[in-house]
Coordinates of C-alpha atoms and ligand atoms in Angstrom, one line a residue:
M1 CA 8.2 -17.8 32.1
E2 CA 7.4 -14.2 32.2
I3 CA 8.7 -12.5 28.6
F4 CA 9.5 -8.3 29.4
S5 CA 10.4 -6.3 26.6
P6 CA 12.6 -4.0 25.7
A7 CA 15.4 -5.8 26.9
R8 CA 17.5 -4.5 29.4
S9 CA 20.4 -5.2 27.5
S10 CA 22.7 -2.1 26.0
D11 CA 21.0 -3.1 22.8
S12 CA 17.6 -3.1 24.1
E13 CA 15.7 -2.9 20.3
N14 CA 16.9 -6.1 19.1
Y15 CA 16.7 -8.5 22.0
L16 CA 14.0 -9.9 24.4
E17 CA 14.4 -9.9 27.7
I18 CA 12.9 -14.0 29.5
I19 CA 12.8 -14.2 33.2
I20 CA 12.7 -18.2 34.0
P21 CA 12.6 -19.1 37.4
N22 CA 16.0 -21.5 38.5
S23 CA 13.8 -23.9 39.4
S24 CA 12.8 -24.8 35.7
I25 CA 16.5 -25.0 34.5
P26 CA 17.5 -28.3 33.4
H27 CA 20.4 -29.4 36.3
F28 CA 22.6 -29.5 34.4
F29 CA 23.4 -25.8 33.3
P30 CA 25.3 -23.7 35.9
L31 CA 22.5 -22.2 38.2
P32 CA 23.1 -17.9 39.1
N33 CA 22.5 -17.1 42.7
G34 CA 18.5 -15.9 43.3
P35 CA 15.0 -17.3 42.4
T36 CA 15.1 -16.8 38.6
T37 CA 17.5 -16.1 35.6
S38 CA 17.3 -13.9 32.9
L39 CA 18.1 -14.2 29.2
S40 CA 18.6 -11.5 26.7
I41 CA 17.6 -13.4 23.2
P42 CA 17.8 -12.0 19.8
I43 CA 14.4 -11.0 18.4
I44 CA 13.9 -12.6 14.2
F45 CA 12.5 -9.5 12.6
P46 CA 12.8 -9.7 8.8
P47 CA 14.4 -6.8 7.8
T48 CA 12.5 -3.8 6.6
I49 CA 12.8 -1.3 3.5
S50 CA 14.5 1.5 5.7
E51 CA 17.1 -0.9 6.8
T52 CA 18.4 -1.8 3.1
Q53 CA 17.3 2.2 1.8
T54 CA 20.1 5.0 1.9
E55 CA 19.5 8.6 2.4
D56 CA 19.4 9.3 -1.4
G57 CA 16.5 6.1 -1.8
C58 CA 19.3 4.1 -3.6
S59 CA 19.6 0.1 -2.6
K60 CA 23.0 -0.4 -1.1
S61 CA 23.9 -3.2 1.1
N62 CA 22.1 -4.4 4.3
K63 CA 22.7 -3.0 7.8
T64 CA 23.7 -5.8 9.8
P65 CA 20.1 -7.6 10.0
R66 CA 18.4 -6.2 13.5
A67 CA 19.4 -10.0 15.0
E68 CA 20.2 -12.9 13.7
T69 CA 17.9 -14.0 10.9
Q70 CA 17.8 -17.4 9.2
L71 CA 17.9 -16.4 5.6
S72 CA 20.7 -13.9 4.2
Y73 CA 18.8 -11.2 2.3
S74 CA 20.3 -9.3 -0.2
V75 CA 18.8 -6.4 -2.0
V76 CA 19.5 -6.4 -6.4
P77 CA 17.2 -3.8 -8.2
L78 CA 14.5 -4.3 -9.2
L79 CA 13.7 -2.8 -12.4
P80 CA 15.7 -1.6 -14.8
P81 CA 17.0 2.2 -14.8
A82 CA 14.0 4.5 -16.0
K83 CA 14.0 6.1 -18.7
S84 CA 11.5 9.2 -19.6
Q85 CA 12.1 12.0 -16.8
T86 CA 8.6 11.0 -15.2
D87 CA 9.2 7.6 -14.9
N88 CA 12.6 8.2 -13.4
R89 CA 12.1 7.2 -9.5
N90 CA 15.4 6.7 -7.3
S91 CA 13.6 5.8 -4.6
E92 CA 12.0 1.9 -3.5
N93 CA 13.5 0.7 -6.3
Y94 CA 14.6 -2.8 -5.7
E95 CA 13.3 -6.0 -4.4
I96 CA 14.3 -7.7 -0.9
I97 CA 15.1 -11.6 -2.3
P98 CA 16.9 -14.5 0.0
T99 CA 20.3 -15.0 -1.2
D100 CA 20.1 -18.7 -0.7
P101 CA 19.4 -20.3 -4.5
S102 CA 16.4 -22.6 -2.9
I103 CA 13.9 -20.3 -2.3
S104 CA 12.1 -19.3 -4.8
T105 CA 11.3 -15.1 -5.7
G106 CA 7.8 -14.5 -8.5
P107 CA 6.8 -11.9 -8.6
R108 CA 4.2 -12.7 -6.4
R109 CA 6.6 -12.4 -3.9
T110 CA 7.9 -9.7 -4.7
I111 CA 4.6 -7.5 -4.0
G112 CA 4.1 -9.2 -1.3
T113 CA 7.7 -8.6 0.6
A114 CA 7.2 -4.6 -0.5
I115 CA 3.9 -4.8 0.8
F116 CA 4.8 -6.4 4.1
N117 CA 8.4 -4.1 4.5
H118 CA 5.8 -0.8 3.7
L119 CA 3.2 -1.8 6.0
T120 CA 5.5 -2.5 8.6
E121 CA 7.2 0.5 8.0
F122 CA 3.5 2.1 8.5
L123 CA 3.3 0.9 11.8
K124 CA 6.5 1.9 12.7
L125 CA 5.8 5.2 12.3
K126 CA 2.3 5.0 13.2
S127 CA 3.3 4.4 16.3
S128 CA 5.9 6.9 17.1
N129 CA 3.3 9.2 15.9
S130 CA 0.2 8.1 17.6
P131 CA 0.1 8.2 21.3
K132 CA -2.7 5.5 21.5
F133 CA -0.3 2.8 19.5
T134 CA 2.2 1.1 21.1
H135 CA 5.0 -0.3 19.0
P136 CA 4.9 -4.7 19.3
K137 CA 8.5 -4.9 19.9
K138 CA 8.0 -2.9 23.1
N139 CA 4.5 -5.0 23.8
S140 CA 5.8 -8.4 23.2
I141 CA 7.2 -10.2 20.1
L142 CA 3.6 -12.0 19.5
S143 CA 2.1 -8.7 19.4
F144 CA 4.1 -7.9 16.0
F145 CA 2.9 -10.7 14.4
S146 CA -0.2 -11.0 15.0
A147 CA -0.4 -7.0 13.6
A148 CA 1.8 -8.6 11.0
K149 CA -0.9 -11.2 10.7
D150 CA -3.8 -8.8 10.1
L151 CA -1.8 -6.7 7.2
I152 CA -1.7 -10.1 5.5
E153 CA -4.8 -10.9 6.2
I154 CA -5.9 -7.1 4.1
I155 CA -3.3 -8.1 1.4
E156 CA -4.8 -11.5 1.2
R157 CA -8.7 -10.1 1.0
K158 CA -7.5 -7.1 -1.7
Q159 CA -6.1 -9.1 -3.6
F160 CA -8.0 -10.2 -6.7
P161 CA -7.6 -13.0 -9.0
L162 CA -6.8 -12.2 -13.1
Q163 CA -10.1 -14.2 -13.8
M164 CA -12.3 -12.3 -11.7
L165 CA -11.4 -9.1 -13.5
L166 CA -11.0 -11.1 -16.9
K167 CA -15.1 -12.1 -16.6
A168 CA -16.0 -8.2 -15.3
T169 CA -14.3 -6.5 -18.1
N170 CA -14.7 -9.2 -20.8
N171 CA -11.4 -9.4 -21.6
F172 CA -10.7 -6.0 -21.6
S173 CA -12.3 -5.0 -24.0
E174 CA -12.5 -1.6 -25.6
D175 CA -16.6 -1.4 -24.6
H176 CA -15.7 -1.0 -21.2
K177 CA -12.3 1.2 -21.6
I178 CA -13.4 4.7 -20.1
G179 CA -9.8 6.3 -20.3
K180 CA -6.3 6.6 -20.5
G181 CA -3.7 7.9 -18.6
C182 CA 0.6 7.8 -19.1
F183 CA 1.1 4.1 -17.6
G184 CA -2.1 2.3 -19.1
S185 CA -5.8 2.3 -19.6
V186 CA -8.5 2.6 -17.1
Y187 CA -12.0 0.0 -17.3
R188 CA -15.2 0.3 -16.6
A189 CA -16.7 -3.2 -14.5
T190 CA -19.3 -4.5 -12.1
L191 CA -18.1 -7.3 -9.8
D192 CA -20.1 -10.2 -9.3
G193 CA -21.7 -8.8 -6.1
G194 CA -22.8 -5.9 -7.9
Q195 CA -20.1 -3.5 -6.7
E196 CA -19.0 -0.9 -9.8
V197 CA -15.2 -0.3 -10.4
A198 CA -12.6 1.4 -12.6
I199 CA -9.6 -1.3 -13.2
K200 CA -6.5 0.7 -13.5
R201 CA -4.7 -1.6 -15.7
Q202 CA -0.9 -0.7 -15.1
G203 CA 1.7 -1.3 -17.9
S204 CA 4.5 -0.7 -15.3
A205 CA 5.1 -2.5 -12.6
R206 CA 6.9 0.2 -11.0
A207 CA 4.0 2.9 -11.2
F208 CA 1.7 -0.1 -10.2
L209 CA 4.2 -0.8 -6.9
I210 CA 4.3 2.9 -6.0
E211 CA 0.6 3.6 -6.5
L212 CA -0.9 0.4 -4.8
K213 CA 1.3 1.3 -1.6
A214 CA 0.7 4.9 -1.4
L215 CA -3.1 3.6 -1.3
F216 CA -2.9 0.8 0.5
H217 CA -3.0 2.8 4.4
L218 CA -5.1 6.0 2.9
N219 CA -8.6 6.2 4.5
H220 CA -10.2 9.6 3.9
K221 CA -13.6 10.8 2.1
N222 CA -11.4 13.2 0.0
V223 CA -9.2 10.5 -1.2
A224 CA -10.1 7.7 -4.4
C225 CA -10.4 4.2 -2.6
L226 CA -8.6 1.5 -3.7
V227 CA -10.6 -2.0 -3.6
G228 CA -8.3 -3.8 -4.5
F229 CA -5.6 -5.4 -6.7
C230 CA -4.2 -7.8 -9.4
E231 CA -1.1 -9.2 -9.9
D232 CA -0.6 -12.1 -12.1
G233 CA 2.5 -12.4 -14.5
N234 CA 3.3 -9.3 -16.1
E235 CA -0.8 -8.3 -15.1
Y236 CA -0.5 -5.2 -12.7
A237 CA -4.1 -3.5 -12.2
L238 CA -5.9 -1.5 -9.5
V239 CA -8.9 -1.7 -8.8
Y240 CA -10.9 1.3 -7.4
E241 CA -14.0 2.5 -7.3
Y242 CA -15.7 3.6 -10.4
M243 CA -16.7 7.3 -9.2
K244 CA -19.8 8.4 -11.4
N245 CA -19.2 12.0 -12.8
G246 CA -15.9 11.6 -13.8
T247 CA -13.0 13.9 -13.7
L248 CA -12.6 17.5 -12.4
H249 CA -11.0 18.3 -16.3
D250 CA -14.2 17.0 -17.2
H251 CA -16.7 19.2 -15.6
L252 CA -14.2 22.6 -16.3
H253 CA -12.8 21.6 -19.9
E254 CA -15.4 18.9 -21.9
L255 CA -18.6 18.7 -20.4
Q256 CA -20.9 21.5 -22.2
S257 CA -23.5 21.6 -19.1
T258 CA -23.0 20.7 -15.7
P259 CA -24.7 21.2 -13.1
L260 CA -22.0 21.1 -10.4
M261 CA -19.7 23.8 -12.6
S262 CA -22.6 26.2 -12.9
S263 CA -22.7 27.3 -9.4
W264 CA -19.6 29.6 -7.9
T265 CA -20.6 28.1 -4.4
A266 CA -20.4 24.3 -5.9
R267 CA -17.1 25.5 -7.3
I268 CA -15.8 26.4 -3.6
K269 CA -16.9 23.4 -2.2
V270 CA -15.1 21.6 -4.6
A271 CA -12.2 23.1 -3.9
L272 CA -12.7 22.6 0.1
D273 CA -13.1 18.9 -0.7
I274 CA -9.7 18.5 -2.7
A275 CA -7.7 21.0 -0.3
R276 CA -9.0 18.6 2.8
G277 CA -7.8 15.5 0.5
I278 CA -4.6 16.7 -0.3
E279 CA -4.2 17.9 3.7
Y280 CA -5.1 14.4 4.6
L281 CA -2.0 12.9 2.7
H282 CA 0.5 15.6 4.2
V283 CA -0.8 15.8 7.9
Y284 CA -2.8 12.8 8.6
A285 CA -1.4 10.0 6.7
V286 CA 1.3 7.6 7.8
P287 CA 3.4 7.8 6.3
Q288 CA 3.1 11.0 5.0
I289 CA 2.4 11.4 1.0
I290 CA 3.4 14.0 -1.6
H291 CA 1.4 13.6 -4.3
R292 CA 3.3 15.7 -7.1
N293 CA 0.6 15.5 -9.6
I294 CA -2.2 17.3 -8.7
K295 CA -4.4 18.8 -11.6
T296 CA -7.9 18.3 -12.4
S297 CA -7.5 15.1 -14.4
N298 CA -6.3 13.4 -11.0
I299 CA -9.8 14.6 -9.1
L300 CA -12.3 12.8 -9.5
L301 CA -15.9 13.2 -8.6
D302 CA -18.3 10.8 -7.1
A303 CA -22.1 10.5 -7.5
T304 CA -23.2 13.4 -4.4
W305 CA -19.9 15.1 -6.3
T306 CA -17.8 14.6 -3.9
A307 CA -14.2 15.0 -4.9
K308 CA -11.5 12.8 -4.4
V309 CA -7.7 12.6 -4.9
F310 CA -6.3 10.1 -7.5
D311 CA -3.5 9.1 -9.5
F312 CA -0.5 8.3 -6.8
C313 CA 1.9 7.5 -9.7
L314 CA 4.1 9.6 -8.7
S315 CA 3.5 10.0 -5.5
E316 CA 6.5 10.2 -2.3
K317 CA 6.6 9.4 1.1
A318 CA 7.7 12.8 2.1
P319 CA 11.4 12.9 3.8
M320 CA 12.0 13.9 7.2
D321 CA 14.3 16.1 6.7
F322 CA 13.2 18.0 3.4
K323 CA 16.6 20.3 2.8
S324 CA 18.8 17.0 2.8
H325 CA 16.3 15.4 0.3
H326 CA 17.5 15.9 -3.5
L327 CA 16.0 13.8 -6.0
D328 CA 17.5 13.0 -9.3
C329 CA 15.1 14.4 -11.4
V330 CA 11.7 16.2 -10.8
A331 CA 8.4 14.3 -11.9
G332 CA 4.9 15.9 -12.4
T333 CA 2.7 17.7 -15.2
I334 CA 3.6 20.9 -17.3
G335 CA 1.6 23.7 -16.2
Y336 CA 0.9 22.4 -12.2
M337 CA 4.7 22.0 -11.9
D338 CA 6.0 24.3 -8.8
P339 CA 9.2 26.4 -10.1
E340 CA 11.2 26.0 -7.0
Y341 CA 10.7 21.9 -7.2
F342 CA 11.9 22.6 -10.4
S343 CA 14.8 23.6 -10.3
L344 CA 15.8 23.1 -6.0
R345 CA 14.5 19.6 -6.5
Q346 CA 13.6 19.6 -3.2
L347 CA 10.7 17.6 -2.3
T348 CA 8.6 19.2 0.1
T349 CA 5.0 19.6 0.5
K350 CA 4.7 22.5 -1.0
I351 CA 4.7 21.3 -4.3
D352 CA 1.2 19.8 -3.8
V353 CA 0.0 23.7 -2.7
Y354 CA 1.4 24.8 -5.8
S355 CA -0.5 22.8 -8.2
F356 CA -3.1 23.3 -6.0
G357 CA -3.6 26.8 -6.5
V358 CA -3.3 25.8 -10.4
V359 CA -6.1 24.3 -10.0
L360 CA -7.9 27.1 -7.8
L361 CA -6.8 29.1 -11.0
E362 CA -8.2 26.9 -13.3
M363 CA -11.7 26.9 -11.4
L364 CA -12.3 30.8 -11.1
S365 CA -10.8 31.5 -14.7
G366 CA -12.0 28.3 -16.2
Y367 CA -9.4 28.3 -18.4
K368 CA -6.6 25.5 -19.0
A369 CA -3.1 25.7 -17.1
L370 CA -1.8 25.5 -19.8
H371 CA -3.8 27.0 -23.2
K372 CA -3.8 29.1 -25.8
N373 CA -3.9 33.2 -26.0
E374 CA -5.6 34.8 -29.4
N375 CA -2.0 34.5 -30.6
G376 CA -2.0 30.5 -31.0
E377 CA 0.9 31.2 -28.2
Q378 CA 1.4 28.6 -25.2
R379 CA 0.6 30.3 -22.0
L380 CA 0.4 29.3 -18.3
I381 CA -2.7 30.7 -16.3
V382 CA -0.4 31.4 -13.5
D383 CA 1.3 34.2 -15.5
F384 CA -2.3 35.4 -17.4
I385 CA -4.4 35.3 -14.5
V386 CA -2.2 35.9 -11.2
P387 CA -1.5 40.0 -12.3
F388 CA -5.5 40.3 -12.4
I389 CA -6.3 39.2 -9.2
A390 CA -2.9 40.7 -8.2
Q391 CA -4.9 44.1 -8.9
D392 CA -7.9 43.5 -7.4
Q393 CA -9.1 42.5 -11.1
I394 CA -10.2 39.2 -10.7
H395 CA -14.5 40.2 -11.8
R396 CA -12.0 40.4 -15.5
V397 CA -10.8 36.6 -15.5
L398 CA -14.1 35.2 -13.9
D399 CA -15.0 31.7 -15.7
P400 CA -17.7 33.6 -17.8
R401 CA -19.7 30.3 -17.9
V402 CA -21.0 31.0 -13.9
P403 CA -23.4 33.1 -13.6
P404 CA -22.2 36.3 -12.2
P405 CA -21.7 35.8 -8.7
T406 CA -24.0 36.8 -5.6
P407 CA -22.6 39.4 -3.4
V408 CA -21.5 36.6 -0.5
E409 CA -19.9 34.5 -3.5
R410 CA -18.4 38.2 -4.4
K411 CA -16.4 38.3 -1.2
A412 CA -16.3 34.4 -1.5
V413 CA -14.5 34.5 -4.9
A414 CA -12.2 37.7 -4.3
H415 CA -11.1 35.2 -1.0
V416 CA -10.4 32.0 -3.1
G417 CA -8.1 34.0 -6.0
S418 CA -5.7 35.8 -3.0
L419 CA -5.6 32.0 -1.4
A420 CA -4.4 30.7 -5.3
V421 CA -2.3 33.9 -5.9
A422 CA -0.6 32.5 -2.4
C423 CA -0.2 29.2 -3.1
V424 CA 1.8 29.8 -6.3
S425 CA 4.3 32.4 -4.6
L426 CA 7.7 31.0 -6.4
K427 CA 9.4 30.4 -3.1
G428 CA 7.6 27.5 -1.0
R429 CA 8.0 29.4 2.1
D430 CA 5.6 31.8 1.5
R431 CA 2.6 29.4 0.4
P432 CA 0.3 28.9 3.0
S433 CA 0.1 25.3 4.1
M434 CA -2.6 22.6 3.3
T435 CA -4.1 22.9 7.3
E436 CA -4.8 26.6 6.6
I437 CA -5.7 26.7 3.0
V438 CA -8.2 23.9 4.5
N439 CA -9.3 26.6 7.4
N440 CA -10.0 29.7 4.8
L441 CA -11.4 27.5 2.5
M442 CA -13.7 26.5 5.6
R443 CA -14.5 30.1 6.6
V444 CA -15.4 30.8 2.8
W445 CA -17.4 28.2 2.9
V446 CA -19.3 28.6 6.0
Q447 CA -19.8 32.2 5.0
I448 CA -21.4 31.3 1.8
M449 CA -23.8 28.3 3.6
E450 CA -24.8 30.9 6.4
T451 CA -26.8 32.6 3.8
V452 CA -27.9 29.4 2.1
N453 CA -28.9 26.8 4.4
Q454 CA -28.3 26.9 8.1
E455 CA -29.5 23.5 8.5
R456 CA -27.2 21.9 5.7
L457 CA -24.4 24.0 7.3
V458 CA -24.7 21.8 10.7
E459 CA -24.9 18.9 9.0
Y460 CA -22.0 19.7 6.6
L461 CA -19.8 20.3 9.5
E462 CA -21.0 17.6 11.5
E463 CA -20.4 15.2 8.4
L464 CA -16.5 16.6 8.5
Q465 CA -16.3 15.8 12.4
L466 CA -14.8 18.8 12.7
K467 CA -17.3 19.0 16.0
E468 CA -14.8 20.2 18.0
D469 CA -13.4 23.0 16.0
T470 CA -16.8 23.8 14.3
N471 CA -17.3 26.3 16.8
N472 CA -13.9 27.6 16.2
C473 CA -14.4 27.5 12.6
Y474 CA -17.3 29.5 12.9
A475 CA -16.6 31.7 15.4
A476 CA -13.6 32.7 13.0
A477 CA -16.0 33.2 9.9
L478 CA -18.9 35.2 12.0
G479 CA -16.6 37.1 13.8
G480 CA -16.9 35.7 16.9
E481 CA -20.3 34.1 17.6
T482 CA -19.8 30.8 18.8
L483 CA -22.0 27.7 17.2
T484 CA -23.6 26.8 20.5
Q485 CA -24.5 30.6 21.0
N486 CA -26.4 30.7 17.9
P487 CA -30.0 29.6 18.1
H488 CA -30.3 29.8 14.7
L489 CA -28.2 27.0 14.6
E490 CA -28.6 25.4 17.2
R491 CA -30.1 21.1 16.0
Q492 CA -33.8 20.7 16.6
Ligands
LIG1 N1 -12.3 5.6 -10.4 C1 -12.2 6.2 -11.2 N2 -13.6 6.6 -11.6 C2 -14.2 7.0 -13.3 N3 -13.1 6.7 -13.7 C3 -11.9 6.6 -13.6 C4 -11.4 6.4 -12.5 N4 -10.4 6.7 -12.5 C5 -10.0 6.4 -13.7 N5 -11.0 6.8 -14.4 C6 -10.8 7.5 -16.0 O1 -9.5 7.2 -16.3 C7 -9.3 8.1 -16.9 C8 -7.7 7.7 -17.4 O2 -6.8 8.1 -15.9 P1 -5.4 7.3 -15.3 O3 -5.4 7.9 -13.8 O4 -4.9 6.3 -15.9 O5 -4.9 8.5 -16.2 P2 -5.0 10.2 -15.8 O6 -4.4 10.9 -14.7 O7 -6.1 11.0 -17.1 O8 -3.5 10.2 -16.7 P3 -2.1 10.9 -15.9 O9 -1.7 9.4 -16.2 O10 -1.4 10.9 -17.3 O11 -1.5 11.5 -14.6 C9 -9.7 9.3 -16.2 O12 -9.3 10.6 -16.4 C10 -10.7 9.5 -16.2 O13 -11.8 9.2 -16.9

């Protein structure tokens, strides 16, 4: 028996065509002419979130399931309506439960189902974006289930028992506590295998699910890595790699002296790391992610001072059609929030570009995004710093804690200043994309490194796996000369 998919029926998405030799058909069936018979059978797929979601993200009844399912499904609100602005999420605010009352739907099933649906959607999107990936439906139903099985195994491997986290944190004791955010506290712990982790104990099931779903498929050196998660009754926790050097906010505003923050070169390298993390979310992640809460306290620094974007509780999947996607409410942090997004409520990647611009201004000037002026009045960094940069006066607002820039750093800092100003343009369309930002910062950084340590420059470019871009980037930075043409940059 051969199985072909998709079928050549009119609704080919939902049917699998099976070609059967007539010799194997029982005699009591009326036999058609020819050596084989073609049968189209409906494929049973679990309903996906997108099928149950309307354009505005609200839950509505399912479109007819793709094919006949053994269970009938209904959509019910997962959580009560949000109270606060930042907590008010209108999307994915539901779970899919079987209407058959004999089937239990505990919280574990809820998370499992939601992740399963999300990952199914991820597979679909990946298939549409990547030429190498063949969608299971286009291949065979078996490969669909084998991919789903792999995903379930990943979910199971990453799911930690509560007992293990309680043991590692001494019952979430104060001694282990290292921080507190809007949705819960963070604890430092060492797991049995010796791995150091930060455990974020989430107070909100919804924030937990949003962050878990966003992080599950992300994998980039400038995005915090999710080690695992725990969901047990009312206990929700996310387990991250522990970042030894804390947050960028601490280094800019809390710590007295820090090696990283006392050099312009180091600051530019951190800026490049952050930009690359956000670019990954916007351009390479599938589905695309809009972080919506980029700020210095959401940037972590690991033991090698590599910066990583974290805290995805406000993140959103980028809509297919930005123009028609209006949010009921906006979320973010004052001082970093894009004013256009605040007024138009449109979800676009330029929201993160604006916030990143504020982070750049903070790194250049050392002022907080929202701070008090000499008269004790609240002032936005954008209102204060941008006019200086616009008038070529950046030297008047550079962070005095950093030694004066060297000649090459001076050019670099001026360039980063102009980039920051472009990022915080009032209109999103006037702001650069994250890829343009990365390319600019890369050029700036290459120019600095070129004067510092050519060996390290080559290593860094290779590390970033930009080999194929390296020549172009280097050529752009040096005005035409490519890496291979430059004998100083040939590897020994
Ligand atoms: N992986 C980690 N490694 C080291 N420290 C961490 C890690 N994750 C979080 N922290 C610490 O815990 C603090 C709280 O983090 P959390 O994400 O809960 O809140 P936040 O981002 O500071 O605030 P908000 O929720 O308002 O955005 C951080 O500021 C940081 O100091």
